[in-house]
Coordinates of C-alpha atoms in Angstrom, one line a residue:
Chain A
M1 CA -0.6 165.6 -51.8
E2 CA -0.7 164.5 -48.2
Q3 CA -0.5 160.8 -47.3
I4 CA -0.9 158.9 -44.0
A5 CA -0.3 155.1 -43.5
V6 CA -2.2 152.8 -41.2
T7 CA 0.0 149.9 -40.0
G8 CA 0.7 147.9 -36.9
G9 CA 2.9 144.8 -37.1
K10 CA 0.6 142.4 -35.5
G11 CA -2.3 141.0 -37.5
G12 CA -5.9 141.4 -36.4
T13 CA -5.4 144.5 -34.3
G14 CA -7.9 146.5 -36.4
K15 CA -5.7 148.2 -39.1
S16 CA -8.3 147.9 -41.8
T17 CA -11.1 148.7 -39.5
F18 CA -9.4 151.9 -38.4
A19 CA -8.3 152.8 -41.9
V20 CA -11.9 152.4 -43.2
L21 CA -13.5 154.3 -40.3
L22 CA -10.9 157.1 -40.6
A23 CA -11.5 157.4 -44.4
L24 CA -15.3 157.4 -43.9
K25 CA -15.1 160.1 -41.2
L26 CA -12.7 162.4 -43.0
S27 CA -14.6 162.0 -46.3
K28 CA -17.4 164.0 -44.7
K29 CA -15.2 167.1 -45.0
Q30 CA -12.7 166.4 -47.7
R31 CA -11.9 164.1 -50.6
I32 CA -10.1 160.8 -49.6
V33 CA -8.4 158.0 -51.5
L34 CA -8.1 154.9 -49.4
C35 CA -5.4 152.5 -50.7
D36 CA -5.7 148.9 -49.6
A37 CA -2.1 147.8 -49.9
D38 CA -2.6 144.5 -48.1
V39 CA -2.3 142.8 -51.4
G40 CA -2.1 139.3 -50.0
C41 CA -5.4 139.6 -48.1
P42 CA -7.2 142.8 -49.2
N43 CA -10.3 143.3 -47.1
D44 CA -11.2 147.0 -47.0
H45 CA -14.0 146.5 -49.5
L46 CA -15.5 143.7 -47.4
I47 CA -15.6 146.0 -44.4
L48 CA -17.2 148.6 -46.6
G49 CA -19.6 146.0 -48.1
K50 CA -18.7 146.8 -51.7
D51 CA -17.7 144.8 -54.8
L52 CA -14.4 145.8 -56.4
K53 CA -14.7 147.8 -59.6
N54 CA -12.5 149.1 -62.5
E55 CA -10.1 146.2 -62.6
K56 CA -6.6 146.6 -64.1
T57 CA -4.0 143.9 -64.6
I58 CA -0.5 144.4 -63.0
E59 CA 2.3 142.8 -64.8
A60 CA 5.9 142.0 -64.0
E61 CA 8.8 141.4 -66.5
F62 CA 10.3 138.0 -66.7
P63 CA 13.3 136.9 -68.8
E64 CA 12.6 134.7 -71.8
I65 CA 15.6 133.1 -73.5
D66 CA 15.7 132.7 -77.3
A67 CA 17.2 129.2 -77.7
E68 CA 18.5 130.0 -81.2
K69 CA 20.4 133.1 -80.2
C70 CA 21.7 131.7 -76.9
T71 CA 25.3 130.5 -77.1
K72 CA 25.1 128.9 -73.6
C73 CA 27.9 131.2 -72.4
G74 CA 26.5 131.1 -68.9
K75 CA 27.0 134.8 -68.2
C76 CA 23.4 135.3 -67.1
V77 CA 23.6 132.3 -64.8
G78 CA 26.8 133.6 -63.2
E79 CA 25.4 137.1 -62.5
C80 CA 22.0 136.1 -61.3
R81 CA 22.2 136.6 -57.5
A82 CA 18.7 135.3 -57.0
N83 CA 19.8 131.9 -58.4
A84 CA 16.8 132.0 -60.6
L85 CA 18.7 130.8 -63.7
F86 CA 20.7 127.6 -63.9
M87 CA 22.6 125.8 -66.6
V88 CA 21.3 122.6 -68.1
P89 CA 24.0 120.6 -70.0
G90 CA 23.7 121.2 -73.8
K91 CA 20.7 123.5 -73.4
P92 CA 20.0 127.2 -72.9
P93 CA 19.8 128.2 -69.2
R94 CA 16.5 127.5 -67.4
L95 CA 14.5 130.0 -65.4
L96 CA 13.0 129.2 -62.0
K97 CA 10.3 131.9 -61.9
D98 CA 9.6 131.5 -58.2
L99 CA 13.1 132.8 -57.5
C100 CA 13.2 135.6 -60.1
N101 CA 13.0 139.0 -58.5
N102 CA 12.6 140.8 -61.9
C103 CA 15.9 142.8 -61.5
A104 CA 16.4 142.8 -65.3
L105 CA 20.1 142.3 -65.1
C106 CA 20.1 139.1 -67.3
W107 CA 18.6 140.8 -70.4
K108 CA 20.7 143.9 -69.9
I109 CA 23.9 141.9 -70.0
C110 CA 23.4 139.1 -72.4
P111 CA 26.1 139.5 -75.1
E112 CA 23.9 137.9 -77.7
K113 CA 20.8 139.8 -76.8
A114 CA 19.2 136.4 -76.6
I115 CA 17.1 137.3 -73.5
K116 CA 14.1 139.6 -73.7
P117 CA 11.6 140.6 -71.1
V118 CA 8.1 139.2 -71.3
M119 CA 5.2 140.5 -69.3
E120 CA 3.3 138.2 -67.0
E121 CA 0.4 139.0 -64.6
C122 CA 1.3 139.3 -61.0
G123 CA -1.7 141.1 -59.7
K124 CA -4.7 143.3 -60.1
S125 CA -5.7 146.8 -59.0
Y126 CA -9.2 148.2 -58.6
E127 CA -10.8 151.5 -58.1
T128 CA -14.2 151.6 -56.3
L129 CA -16.3 154.6 -55.6
I130 CA -17.5 154.4 -52.0
N131 CA -19.2 157.8 -51.6
E132 CA -19.0 161.1 -53.5
N133 CA -15.8 162.0 -51.5
L134 CA -14.2 158.6 -51.1
W135 CA -12.5 156.3 -53.5
L136 CA -11.0 152.9 -52.6
V137 CA -8.0 151.7 -54.6
T138 CA -7.3 148.0 -53.9
G139 CA -4.3 145.8 -54.8
E140 CA -4.5 142.1 -55.1
A141 CA -1.6 139.7 -55.7
T142 CA -2.5 137.0 -58.0
G143 CA 1.0 135.7 -59.0
R144 CA 4.0 134.6 -57.1
P145 CA 4.7 136.0 -53.6
E146 CA 8.0 137.5 -54.8
Q147 CA 6.1 139.9 -57.0
A148 CA 3.7 141.1 -54.3
A149 CA 5.9 144.1 -53.6
E150 CA 5.5 145.1 -57.3
V151 CA 1.7 144.9 -56.8
V152 CA 1.9 147.1 -53.8
K153 CA 4.0 149.7 -55.7
T154 CA 1.8 149.7 -58.7
T155 CA -1.4 149.9 -56.7
K156 CA 0.0 152.8 -54.7
E157 CA 1.0 154.6 -57.9
R158 CA -2.6 154.3 -59.0
A159 CA -3.9 155.6 -55.7
M160 CA -1.4 158.5 -55.7
E161 CA -2.5 159.5 -59.2
K162 CA -6.1 159.4 -58.2
A163 CA -5.4 161.4 -55.0
E164 CA -3.3 164.0 -56.9
K165 CA -5.9 164.5 -59.6
G166 CA -8.8 164.8 -57.0
D167 CA -6.8 166.9 -54.6
A168 CA -7.5 164.2 -52.0
L169 CA -5.8 162.9 -48.9
L170 CA -4.3 159.5 -49.4
I171 CA -4.7 156.9 -46.6
I172 CA -2.7 153.7 -47.1
D173 CA -3.7 150.5 -45.3
T174 CA -0.8 148.1 -45.0
A175 CA -0.5 144.4 -44.5
A176 CA 0.4 142.9 -41.2
G177 CA 4.1 142.4 -40.4
T178 CA 7.2 144.3 -41.3
H179 CA 8.3 142.6 -44.5
C180 CA 8.9 144.1 -48.0
D181 CA 5.2 144.6 -48.8
V182 CA 4.7 146.7 -45.7
I183 CA 7.8 148.7 -46.3
H184 CA 6.8 149.5 -49.9
A185 CA 3.3 150.6 -48.7
L186 CA 4.9 152.8 -46.0
E187 CA 7.6 154.3 -48.2
G188 CA 7.1 158.0 -48.8
T189 CA 4.6 158.7 -46.1
K190 CA 5.4 161.2 -43.3
K191 CA 3.3 159.8 -40.6
A192 CA 1.8 156.4 -39.8
Y193 CA -0.8 155.2 -37.3
I194 CA 0.3 152.1 -35.4
V195 CA -2.9 150.2 -34.6
T196 CA -2.3 148.0 -31.6
E197 CA -4.1 146.3 -28.7
P198 CA -3.2 146.4 -25.0
T199 CA -1.7 142.9 -24.8
P200 CA 2.0 141.7 -24.7
L201 CA 1.5 140.7 -28.3
G202 CA 0.4 144.1 -29.4
E203 CA 3.1 145.7 -27.4
W204 CA 6.0 143.6 -28.7
D205 CA 4.8 143.8 -32.4
S206 CA 4.3 147.5 -32.3
E207 CA 7.8 147.9 -30.8
L208 CA 9.1 146.2 -34.0
M209 CA 7.0 148.5 -36.1
V210 CA 8.4 151.6 -34.3
G211 CA 11.8 150.3 -35.4
V212 CA 10.7 150.1 -39.0
L213 CA 9.2 153.6 -38.9
E214 CA 12.4 155.0 -37.4
K215 CA 14.4 153.6 -40.3
L216 CA 12.0 155.0 -42.8
K217 CA 11.9 158.4 -41.0
I218 CA 8.1 158.2 -40.5
R219 CA 6.5 159.7 -37.5
P220 CA 4.5 157.2 -35.5
L221 CA 1.1 157.8 -34.0
F222 CA -0.7 155.2 -31.8
V223 CA -4.2 153.9 -32.0
I224 CA -5.1 151.6 -29.1
N225 CA -7.9 149.2 -30.2
R226 CA -9.8 147.0 -27.8
A227 CA -8.9 149.5 -25.1
G228 CA -9.8 148.3 -21.6
V229 CA -9.4 144.6 -22.5
S230 CA -6.3 144.5 -20.2
D231 CA -3.7 146.7 -18.8
D232 CA -2.3 149.2 -21.3
K233 CA 0.7 150.4 -19.3
G234 CA 3.2 148.7 -21.7
I235 CA 1.7 150.4 -24.8
R236 CA 1.7 153.8 -23.1
K237 CA 5.3 153.4 -22.1
L238 CA 6.2 152.4 -25.6
A239 CA 4.4 155.4 -27.0
E240 CA 6.2 157.7 -24.6
R241 CA 9.6 156.1 -25.4
S242 CA 9.0 156.6 -29.2
K243 CA 7.7 160.1 -28.6
A244 CA 4.4 159.1 -30.2
K245 CA 1.0 160.5 -29.4
I246 CA -1.9 158.2 -28.7
E247 CA -4.4 159.7 -31.1
H248 CA -7.3 157.3 -30.7
E249 CA -8.6 154.8 -28.3
I250 CA -11.3 152.4 -29.4
P251 CA -12.9 150.6 -26.5
Y252 CA -13.2 146.9 -26.4
S253 CA -16.8 146.1 -27.3
E254 CA -18.7 143.0 -28.4
E255 CA -21.0 145.3 -30.4
I256 CA -18.0 146.4 -32.6
A257 CA -16.8 142.7 -33.0
K258 CA -20.3 141.6 -34.0
A259 CA -20.7 144.5 -36.5
Y260 CA -17.4 143.6 -38.0
S261 CA -18.3 140.0 -38.3
E262 CA -21.5 140.9 -40.1
G263 CA -19.8 143.3 -42.4
K264 CA -21.7 146.2 -41.0
L265 CA -19.0 148.1 -39.3
Y266 CA -19.5 151.2 -41.4
N267 CA -22.8 151.8 -39.6
L268 CA -21.1 152.5 -36.3
N269 CA -19.9 155.9 -35.2
I270 CA -16.7 154.9 -33.4
L271 CA -14.0 157.4 -34.1
Chain B
M1 CA 6.6 115.2 -39.3
K2 CA 5.8 118.9 -39.7
I3 CA 2.5 120.6 -38.9
A4 CA 1.9 124.3 -39.6
I5 CA -0.8 126.6 -38.3
A6 CA -1.8 129.2 -40.9
S7 CA -4.7 131.6 -41.6
G8 CA -4.2 134.4 -44.1
K9 CA -5.8 136.9 -41.8
G10 CA -3.9 138.0 -38.7
G11 CA -5.3 138.0 -35.2
V12 CA -7.5 135.0 -35.7
G13 CA -5.7 132.7 -33.2
K14 CA -2.7 131.1 -34.9
S15 CA -0.2 131.6 -32.2
M16 CA -2.7 130.7 -29.5
L17 CA -3.6 127.4 -31.2
S18 CA -0.1 126.5 -32.2
S19 CA 1.3 126.9 -28.7
A20 CA -1.6 124.8 -27.3
L21 CA -1.1 122.1 -29.9
A22 CA 2.6 122.0 -29.1
M23 CA 1.9 121.6 -25.4
L24 CA -0.7 118.9 -25.9
M25 CA 1.4 116.9 -28.4
S26 CA 4.4 117.1 -26.1
E27 CA 2.7 114.8 -23.6
E28 CA 3.3 111.9 -26.0
K29 CA 5.9 113.1 -28.6
K30 CA 9.1 115.0 -28.7
I31 CA 8.2 118.4 -30.0
L32 CA 10.1 121.3 -31.6
A33 CA 8.1 124.5 -31.7
L34 CA 9.2 126.8 -34.6
D35 CA 7.9 130.4 -34.8
C36 CA 8.1 131.3 -38.4
D37 CA 6.2 134.6 -38.0
V38 CA 9.4 136.4 -38.3
D39 CA 7.6 139.8 -38.7
A40 CA 5.8 139.5 -35.4
P41 CA 6.9 136.4 -33.5
D42 CA 4.4 135.8 -30.7
M43 CA 4.4 132.0 -30.0
G44 CA 6.8 132.5 -27.0
I45 CA 4.4 134.9 -25.4
W46 CA 1.6 132.3 -25.8
L47 CA 3.8 129.7 -24.2
G48 CA 4.2 132.0 -21.2
H49 CA 7.7 133.3 -21.9
K50 CA 9.2 136.7 -22.5
G51 CA 12.9 136.6 -23.4
Y52 CA 15.1 133.8 -24.8
D53 CA 18.1 131.8 -23.7
K54 CA 20.3 132.4 -26.7
K55 CA 20.3 134.5 -29.8
E56 CA 22.3 134.2 -33.0
P57 CA 22.5 136.5 -36.0
I58 CA 21.2 135.6 -39.4
S59 CA 22.4 137.1 -42.7
T60 CA 20.4 136.2 -45.8
S61 CA 20.6 139.5 -47.5
V62 CA 23.2 141.5 -49.4
K63 CA 23.1 145.3 -50.0
A64 CA 24.8 147.7 -52.3
R65 CA 27.6 149.8 -50.8
I66 CA 28.9 152.8 -52.8
D67 CA 32.4 153.9 -52.2
S68 CA 32.2 157.7 -52.3
K69 CA 35.9 158.1 -53.1
K70 CA 35.6 156.1 -56.3
C71 CA 32.1 157.3 -57.3
I72 CA 32.1 159.9 -60.1
N73 CA 28.3 160.6 -59.7
C74 CA 27.5 159.4 -63.3
G75 CA 24.1 158.2 -62.4
K76 CA 24.4 154.8 -64.1
C77 CA 23.6 152.9 -60.9
S78 CA 20.3 154.5 -60.3
E79 CA 19.4 154.2 -64.0
V80 CA 19.8 150.4 -63.9
C81 CA 18.2 149.8 -60.5
E82 CA 14.7 148.3 -61.1
F83 CA 13.8 148.9 -57.4
G84 CA 14.3 152.6 -57.1
A85 CA 16.8 151.9 -54.3
I86 CA 19.5 154.3 -55.3
K87 CA 18.7 157.8 -54.6
S88 CA 20.8 160.9 -55.1
D89 CA 20.8 164.0 -53.0
G90 CA 22.3 165.9 -55.9
S91 CA 25.9 165.2 -55.2
R92 CA 26.3 161.5 -54.3
P93 CA 24.1 158.5 -54.8
K94 CA 23.0 156.4 -51.8
A95 CA 21.5 153.0 -51.7
E96 CA 18.5 152.6 -49.4
D97 CA 18.8 149.2 -47.7
Y98 CA 15.1 148.8 -47.3
L99 CA 14.5 149.0 -51.0
C100 CA 17.7 147.3 -52.3
E101 CA 17.1 143.7 -53.4
G102 CA 20.8 142.9 -53.6
C103 CA 20.5 142.0 -57.3
G104 CA 23.9 143.4 -58.2
A105 CA 22.9 145.4 -61.3
C106 CA 24.5 148.5 -60.0
E107 CA 27.7 146.7 -59.1
Y108 CA 27.8 145.2 -62.6
F109 CA 27.3 148.5 -64.5
C110 CA 29.3 150.9 -62.3
P111 CA 32.1 152.1 -64.6
E112 CA 34.4 152.9 -61.7
N113 CA 33.9 149.7 -59.7
A114 CA 32.7 151.9 -56.9
I115 CA 29.9 149.5 -55.8
T116 CA 30.2 146.3 -53.9
L117 CA 27.6 144.1 -52.4
E118 CA 27.9 143.5 -48.7
E119 CA 26.3 140.8 -46.6
V120 CA 24.2 142.4 -43.9
Q121 CA 22.5 140.9 -40.8
N122 CA 18.8 141.0 -41.5
G123 CA 17.5 138.6 -38.8
E124 CA 18.0 136.7 -35.7
I125 CA 17.4 133.1 -34.6
R126 CA 16.4 132.8 -30.9
F127 CA 16.2 129.7 -28.7
K128 CA 14.2 129.0 -25.6
E129 CA 13.9 125.9 -23.5
T130 CA 10.3 126.2 -22.5
R131 CA 8.9 125.2 -19.1
H132 CA 6.7 122.7 -21.0
G133 CA 9.7 120.4 -21.7
F134 CA 10.3 121.3 -25.4
S135 CA 12.4 123.9 -27.3
L136 CA 11.1 126.9 -29.0
V137 CA 13.0 128.3 -31.9
T138 CA 12.0 131.7 -33.2
G139 CA 13.0 133.7 -36.3
L140 CA 13.0 137.5 -36.3
L141 CA 13.2 139.9 -39.2
L142 CA 15.1 142.9 -37.9
P143 CA 13.0 146.0 -38.3
G144 CA 13.5 147.7 -41.6
S145 CA 15.3 144.7 -43.1
T146 CA 14.2 142.6 -46.1
C147 CA 14.2 139.0 -47.2
S148 CA 11.8 137.6 -44.6
G149 CA 11.1 134.5 -46.7
K150 CA 14.8 133.7 -46.7
I151 CA 15.0 134.1 -42.9
V152 CA 12.2 131.5 -42.6
A153 CA 14.1 129.1 -44.9
E154 CA 17.3 129.8 -42.9
I155 CA 15.8 129.0 -39.5
K156 CA 14.4 125.8 -40.9
K157 CA 17.8 124.9 -42.2
R158 CA 19.4 125.6 -38.8
V159 CA 17.1 123.2 -36.9
K160 CA 17.6 120.4 -39.4
N161 CA 19.8 118.4 -37.0
E162 CA 17.5 118.8 -34.0
K163 CA 15.8 115.7 -32.8
Y164 CA 12.0 115.8 -32.7
D165 CA 9.0 113.7 -33.7
V166 CA 6.7 116.6 -34.5
M167 CA 7.7 120.1 -35.5
V168 CA 4.9 122.6 -34.8
I169 CA 5.2 125.7 -37.0
D170 CA 3.4 129.0 -36.3
C171 CA 3.0 130.9 -39.6
P172 CA 2.9 134.6 -40.3
A173 CA -0.3 136.4 -41.4
G174 CA -0.9 136.9 -45.1
T175 CA 0.0 134.8 -48.1
G176 CA 3.4 136.2 -48.9
C177 CA 7.0 134.9 -49.1
P178 CA 7.5 134.1 -45.4
V179 CA 4.2 132.1 -45.3
I180 CA 5.1 130.1 -48.4
A181 CA 8.5 129.4 -46.9
A182 CA 6.9 128.3 -43.7
I183 CA 4.4 125.9 -45.2
N184 CA 6.1 124.5 -48.3
D185 CA 7.6 121.3 -46.7
C186 CA 4.9 120.6 -44.2
D187 CA 2.9 117.4 -43.9
Y188 CA -0.3 118.9 -42.5
I189 CA -1.7 122.4 -42.1
V190 CA -4.3 123.6 -39.6
M191 CA -6.0 126.6 -40.9
V192 CA -7.6 129.0 -38.4
C193 CA -10.5 131.2 -39.3
E194 CA -13.0 133.5 -37.5
P195 CA -16.6 134.1 -38.6
T196 CA -15.9 137.4 -40.3
P197 CA -16.1 138.3 -44.1
S198 CA -12.4 139.2 -44.0
A199 CA -11.2 136.1 -42.4
F200 CA -13.3 133.8 -44.6
S201 CA -12.0 135.6 -47.7
D202 CA -8.4 135.2 -46.5
L203 CA -9.0 131.5 -45.5
K204 CA -9.9 130.8 -49.2
R205 CA -6.7 132.6 -50.3
I206 CA -4.4 130.6 -48.0
Q207 CA -6.3 127.4 -48.9
K208 CA -5.3 128.0 -52.5
S209 CA -1.6 128.3 -51.6
V210 CA -1.8 125.2 -49.4
S211 CA -3.6 123.2 -52.2
H212 CA -0.9 124.3 -54.6
F213 CA 1.6 122.3 -52.6
G214 CA -0.9 119.4 -52.2
I215 CA -0.7 119.5 -48.4
G216 CA -3.5 117.9 -46.4
H217 CA -5.3 120.4 -44.2
G218 CA -8.1 121.0 -41.7
I219 CA -10.0 124.0 -40.5
V220 CA -10.7 125.4 -37.0
I221 CA -13.3 128.1 -36.6
N222 CA -12.3 130.4 -33.7
K223 CA -14.4 133.2 -32.1
C224 CA -17.6 131.3 -32.5
G225 CA -20.6 133.1 -31.3
L226 CA -19.9 136.3 -33.1
N227 CA -21.9 135.5 -36.2
P228 CA -23.7 132.1 -36.3
R229 CA -24.8 132.6 -39.9
M230 CA -21.2 133.1 -41.1
E231 CA -20.0 130.1 -38.9
K232 CA -22.5 127.9 -40.8
E233 CA -21.2 129.2 -44.1
I234 CA -17.6 128.4 -43.2
E235 CA -18.6 125.0 -41.8
K236 CA -20.4 124.2 -45.1
W237 CA -17.4 125.3 -47.1
A238 CA -15.0 123.3 -44.9
G239 CA -17.2 120.1 -45.0
N240 CA -15.3 117.1 -43.7
R241 CA -12.2 119.2 -43.3
L242 CA -13.7 120.9 -40.2
L243 CA -11.7 120.1 -37.1
G244 CA -13.6 122.0 -34.5
R245 CA -14.9 125.3 -33.1
L246 CA -13.6 127.6 -30.4
S247 CA -15.6 130.2 -28.7
F248 CA -15.3 134.0 -28.7
D249 CA -14.2 134.6 -25.2
K250 CA -12.9 137.8 -23.6
K251 CA -10.9 135.8 -21.1
V252 CA -8.4 134.9 -23.9
F253 CA -7.1 138.5 -23.7
K254 CA -6.8 138.3 -20.0
A255 CA -4.8 135.0 -20.3
V256 CA -2.3 136.4 -22.8
S257 CA -1.9 139.6 -20.9
E258 CA -0.9 137.6 -17.9
L259 CA 1.4 135.4 -19.9
T260 CA -0.8 132.4 -19.1
P261 CA -0.8 129.8 -21.9
I262 CA -4.4 129.3 -23.0
L263 CA -4.5 125.7 -21.8
E264 CA -3.6 126.9 -18.3
S265 CA -6.2 129.6 -18.4
K266 CA -9.8 129.7 -17.1
S267 CA -11.2 130.3 -20.6
E268 CA -13.6 127.7 -22.1
V269 CA -11.4 127.8 -25.2
A270 CA -8.9 125.6 -23.2
N271 CA -11.4 122.7 -23.0
E272 CA -12.5 123.2 -26.6
I273 CA -8.9 122.9 -27.8
K274 CA -8.5 119.7 -25.8
E275 CA -11.7 118.4 -27.4
L276 CA -10.6 119.0 -30.9
F277 CA -7.0 117.8 -30.3
P278 CA -7.7 114.0 -30.9
K279 CA -8.9 114.9 -34.4
I280 CA -5.7 116.7 -35.3
K281 CA -3.6 114.1 -33.6
S282 CA -5.1 111.3 -35.7
K283 CA -4.3 113.3 -38.9
V284 CA -0.7 114.0 -37.8
L285 CA 0.2 110.7 -36.2
K286 CA -1.2 108.4 -38.8
K287 CA 1.4 109.6 -41.3

């Protein structure tokens, strides 16, 4: 199964717009699964004007300590590098869920087997039919931010399964930035579009993204959005330096901005 | 006093507004500008600067290191890793830094004591004396590194002893760890939105996080003129939290491309920010 990511570093450069337009265009000829992996702010369905369907809960495992079995030996507290467990005098250790990264070490090492994993919702995934050749798989984080990467992973698994079964191309739309959620969305892809704009902001942020892709051994491709809004020499130089092709240029247009703001972008033939 | 500028959606005008607010406030107060968008720090560009005076490394992350001389390739480490970070090429396991959470499970279970956790540099803190008479401190997550939320917490720790009346914090996009770390100890949050379905949806998401911390907040609608119907909808939702409106203006792109701070540009947005500033000032300074 082939997969391509759409990313960019800077927010608001048109990642989701491009991902949606690319998916719509390619779906005229082949089956496509579009995965919205911006789980903090998933918006592809809004651009497509659809309600999300086929909801599934995503859960993460948290430790629960059995007060009767616990001998207060403190081993779990000592080994927890996230500092999510701390000792309370005379009582079993307490868990600070906001710090827990679900590494499972505590329940694997408790000598009394007093800790067991319990499931708790951290997100949701959805599967929405857009047209006969296009499915949208969306992830949405509903729990603590630490578990957002888990939501990305699980959503991507659902999308990959869908793509594999349907012999479809998988297009992954990532969040802004370069943090864990983005890295998990990018992992495993061979090429990624960096959607950027011809401003110093777009230039600087896509340079950071080129660095991420290099580390992950992903081939970068450039999409210049709002082309013509100002000088694009910097972006072109960056593309040259990173041996990346500029695959698309979307001109700056108030018509596009207005269509986007009205949720009617899918009507335009841009790519 | 700490004031943060957040939005959920990216590209709606956070850095533009936070740089302008820092400049306006610096006329009366001692300001410290803190760029917490460690994934894509752009406040400096909006203040008219490229480059910094000083950079220092930040290490808030540890990673598994496998000693290939001691490793017997038993596979235990990859079995206990919940993050799929230890991959084997058939002969020797290798920990992928970008997936490793530094939890230490592999180190604990390795029967040969072949694994140690090593502190790695994952970020940078950068300092700039701006030409506007205040300092800018920026955090940067090194590309491919992890723990962005901890970098935000760390830069906040490092500026603890700086003297300032108001700290103006530019937040990252999204609602994830670095955003929470940026807003969690703030006194007031300015939320920026644009009249698009995506930005309005994201505004409600960030508002939920902000309310969770019980922080007072107001709303600025940027790029007005794009969709009057949506603007009304956002205004109605914001109610008395509405701080003001800024126009959709192509000149904004020209300004940033020329490294001209928005307040020094010819865009009408400059005047509009000056007009809404007293409202924000009254919220911030009454505390």
